[in-house]
Amino acid sequence: MALKMVKGSIDRIFDKNLQDLVRGVRSHREDEAKYISSCIDEIKQELKQDNIAVKANAVCKLTYLQMLGYDISWAAFNIVEVMSSSKFTYKRIGYLAASQCFHDGTDVIMLTTNQIRKDLSSPNQYDTGVALTGLSCFVTPDLARDLANDIMTLMSHTKPYIRKKAVLIMYKVFLKYPESLRPAFPRLKEKLDDPDPGVQSAAVNVICELARRNPRNYLSLAPLFFKLMTSSTNNWVLIKIIKLFGALTPLEPRLGKKLIEPLTNLIHSTSAMSLLYECVNTVIADCCVCVKTDTCPRPPQLCVQKLRILIEDSDQNLKYLGLLAMSKILKTHPKSVQSHKDLVLQCLDDKDESIRLRALDLLYGMVSKKNLMEIVKKLMVHVDKAEGTTYRDELLTKIIDICSQSNYQYITNFEWYISILVELTRLEGTRHGHLIASQMLDVAVRVKAIRGFAVVQMATLLDNTTLLAGSGQHKSICEVLYAAAWICGEFSEHLEDPVHTLEAMLRPKVATLPGHIQAIYIQNAAKLFAAVLNGQQGTPDCQTMQESSQLLIDRLPLFVQSADLEVQERASCILQLVKFIQKLQHKEVEVGEEVTALFAGELNPVAPKAQKKVPVPDGLDLDAWINEPPSESESEDEKPVAVFAEEELRHARPHHTEVDEKELARRREARKQEQANNPFYIKASPTSQKGYQDSTGVEHIPVVQIDLSVPLKVPGGWMSTSDKYLKLEEERRQRERKERGKKEKKKKKKREKRSGMGRRHDSGPESEEDIAPAHMVDIVTEEMPENALSSDDDEKDPNDPYRALDVCDIQGNLQNGSQVVVSIIFENKSTSFLKSMEFNVLDSLNSKLQRPEGSGPHDGLTVPFQLPPGVSNEARFIFSVQSIVMPQRLKGTLTFIVKADDSSTHEKLDFKLHFTCSSYLITTPCYSDTFAKLLESADLKGTSVRLQEVSLPFHHLLAKICFHHHFSVVERIDSCASLYSRSIQGHHVCLLVKYAHQTVTIDAKCDESSLLGNVLEEIKKTFSQS
Amino acid sequence: MRFMLLFSRQGKLRLQKWYTAAAERDRKKMVRELMQVVLARKPKMCSFLEWRDLKIVYKRYASLYFCCAVEEQDNELVTLEVIHRFVELLDKYFGSVCELDIIFNFEKAYFILDEFLMGGEIQDTSKKSVLKAIEQADLLQEVAMIQSVVLSLGQ
């Protein structure tokens, strides 16, 4: 009571105290700025007074104004004055103001050092406390340097209140003045054993934060923390300790193993969700480390169970975090997460959008061939229900991401996918029209067998006017029409009623579309027109032809007037062409073929590395100058780059000859320049660059497996068609499953071992010679584009010294379980439809065809597509090969059903697969110094061969060896060259090729003599054939 | 922890504590941006969001939003517990705290926060010892106050 009276009387001393200011600001909502500027004037007056109480009151008010967003930096000196007051009341206010508005750039901080030092050593612990608290906010490198010793002394203060603050602030001091860490650390470590739990936890806190920045220095503390972890009962401290271990385990994987048990115990026993979550997260992170080092592939089953409980909880926060952690597990243990698909799907119904988005992220990684359709169906339902376009667009992109991931790996039925895409076009106001469009184009171009279906669907889209009508407000969705028009034009042979589609593409409303789409419409209308002419050719009725020419002549002038240059140009060009054609038609000249010739040629997808497939033709010297080499003066431009490259090289390989380096650097630079300037040079996608050891060439080949067991039917209009395909697909799978089931009963379950452990390697066994001739199916086993390793040459900097290291490092991993991928192109040369193809190979002891789980060792593999007449498609089969030192020949059969109009017959085709030893070699670049070391080592055994009467130029000879036998040239001097290659199991093969007087001598060394013998034999054969 | 903000449903800042140095202009921009993001969230949504390179943990108590920015490796649930503990401390100190208490005694709210967290780290896990420290410091302040009043009256 007395206190209040006193307070009241003191308030009267000032014009306005803090409460008055707050009240005033609240009552002057309309003219806040004006009111505050008057207050600031008042404050300035107050600050001029000598009374420290008045000053402190003014500073307190300023602190409040600072929070409202007003600049108070002008009062910095007054703040220091208040800080220096001997009275705790004012000191407290001064330090508060300083901590709120001082920063590294505040000049007056320099003046505070002595005052702060005085406060730190004050007999009053609250003075010290307030100074430490303030300092923790505004400590600068200078303050840290000057006060580090004082604070260090405070770490041993008698009062725990001061000790804990001093320990905590040390972290800030270390950050600002790292030199203080070394002398202070022993004392900090002592504090881990402080009798006061607050001080102890502060020390844990600081060390944990330090360890997160630089874990290596704190590994030695692991045993101490391990003891603390098992003894501490404070959850917040436990969490910090666990976090610290989380930072240490990547450096010391054994620690991870040791932690599993105490963490598991905590997971079981704790009721604190935060601790549980921390433990689970750390176990997950540990497992990631373990997976990397291959020490403990134990799936975190317990974690998944606990996360499931979190996700099932009604608390949104736990749900969210559960999903978040789940997605971390997904990266390393996808299997253990996949079984909780139901739960994740449930989360899509959650009212919280952030939870739904998390669930979507998870779904992306959970799809498989089996569940894709089901998951997408669910997502489509959500698309329909979704409120707000942002979330709907997110769903849309996720659906497309999920379906198109890794080259449509999980799509078994492309009709279904096209129908999904068509359904998605109904979304109003989506921003992702271009995304849908590019998917349509991609699928139609790359999946040949789907084109018929796609074209019919696209024709329906073109015919439908809703998209056109919507083009006004929502520009994006009409991008779909771009794809539709192009697909209908390009693959017009599949159209049922081309004249009708032509008419649809030339409607006046089209002129409301964006220019680039109109241009595509016109160009493809011309293609369609050509198709109509060609289709009607030879029929007596030429009315359709004339009608369609007239249609174009009538409609095109509208587009000739277009404001868009591209549209205008194309329209007028084609208009003139059609007029000319009409003239010819009147003279009854057949023009169909000529017009079609305008658009002849099929657009095929080309792999980014397809160029590698093309062997260097005889007589072409890639190294020869086409034009005279540029003069000295010209090459000066390149000099700085070359010098840089040279330095780098010298650093990496000091004993390499200088001339070669320069030459190499120059060539490389020239090549880079050339590639950068060449618009046709397709740069590799960033994904193909990472991990040059485990990327396989197969991934980059745009061949998609398709399955066409459903009849190609045209669904009408806008009805939901995807469901139908879903159902058909399910039925088909059921049938298959039944059949598989029958087989399984007869045979014991076969143990599947080592699948996926080894590195996949593609190589194509060649030899067409064993294939029975003149049959319906032609199997062309084909050389794959040289595998990923060789084709990475132009993307990776060969200067990188780590590459050489890599080469030596991996061989151990490759030792067992080698897999070979064989790609086979099936081409149907007959006129009948082929289906139910089954590919089977008689396994040898050494080479086995990898069959799906559950099938017997003699079962054939269903070729995942059917072949209409004249169509070819590629299928890949994986073989596991035990020993690669001998060539292998495997007998196989292909059975299939030939479907004629009235009957169908079952046919069989025998073939042999020839696995040459060269096909087990991977083109691996090698440096001359590594090469030299290899040759010196005693492990390699040598042999040599001599090839007589070789009349090729030397570089052709080298190119041939490199191309057919997967070698890379290490060094070439005149007519002598060293070549290197490596087998998939890590054998080194070194060749020294000399060429003189039409005789080639190859001295070879390899750590496996029979492999070497066979490779040489194959090289010999290559040259005897030519 | 990088910083803690308290703001009202109307988007008025009530408290701000920055544990890392940032220029005044950047701070203002971040506060404005973050308030917008958090206020736009629906009541049923979870308390976490990813913002810039930070994780934001927020919770609404009556008309006030308590909002913390923590780093990637930090534990969201602990941050939520920290917020809750701070609210408990305010509640104990003011006696069923409301927004107005914090507006009119904003310096006290800061003092409590400074006793609880320091440099963004938990300073004391015990509620009792935090409150004790505050009470003692307040007592010191009141004593000083009386002295100064007596002094000024005596003049």
mmCIF file of C-alpha atoms in Angstrom, chain A residues 941-945 990-991 1002-1006 1009 1012-1013 1016:
data_model
loop_
_atom_site.group_PDB
_atom_site.id
_atom_site.type_symbol
_atom_site.label_atom_id
_atom_site.label_comp_id
_atom_site.label_asym_id
_atom_site.label_seq_id
_atom_site.Cartn_x
_atom_site.Cartn_y
_atom_site.Cartn_z
ATOM 1 C CA LYS A 941 50.084 -60.471 -65.782
ATOM 2 C CA GLY A 942 51.081 -59.674 -69.281
ATOM 3 C CA THR A 943 50.598 -61.135 -72.720
ATOM 4 C CA SER A 944 50.677 -59.845 -76.238
ATOM 5 C CA VAL A 945 49.185 -60.337 -79.684
ATOM 6 C CA CYS A 990 45.932 -52.114 -69.770
ATOM 7 C CA LEU A 991 46.949 -52.158 -73.389
ATOM 8 C CA ILE A 1002 49.275 -55.161 -78.559
ATOM 9 C CA ASP A 1003 51.041 -55.723 -75.275
ATOM 10 C CA ALA A 1004 48.473 -56.215 -72.635
ATOM 11 C CA LYS A 1005 48.388 -56.541 -68.884
ATOM 12 C CA CYS A 1006 45.561 -57.527 -66.641
ATOM 13 C CA SER A 1009 44.821 -63.605 -67.409
ATOM 14 C CA LEU A 1012 42.703 -60.675 -70.886
ATOM 15 C CA GLY A 1013 43.173 -63.563 -73.280
ATOM 16 C CA LEU A 1016 42.474 -59.880 -76.931
#
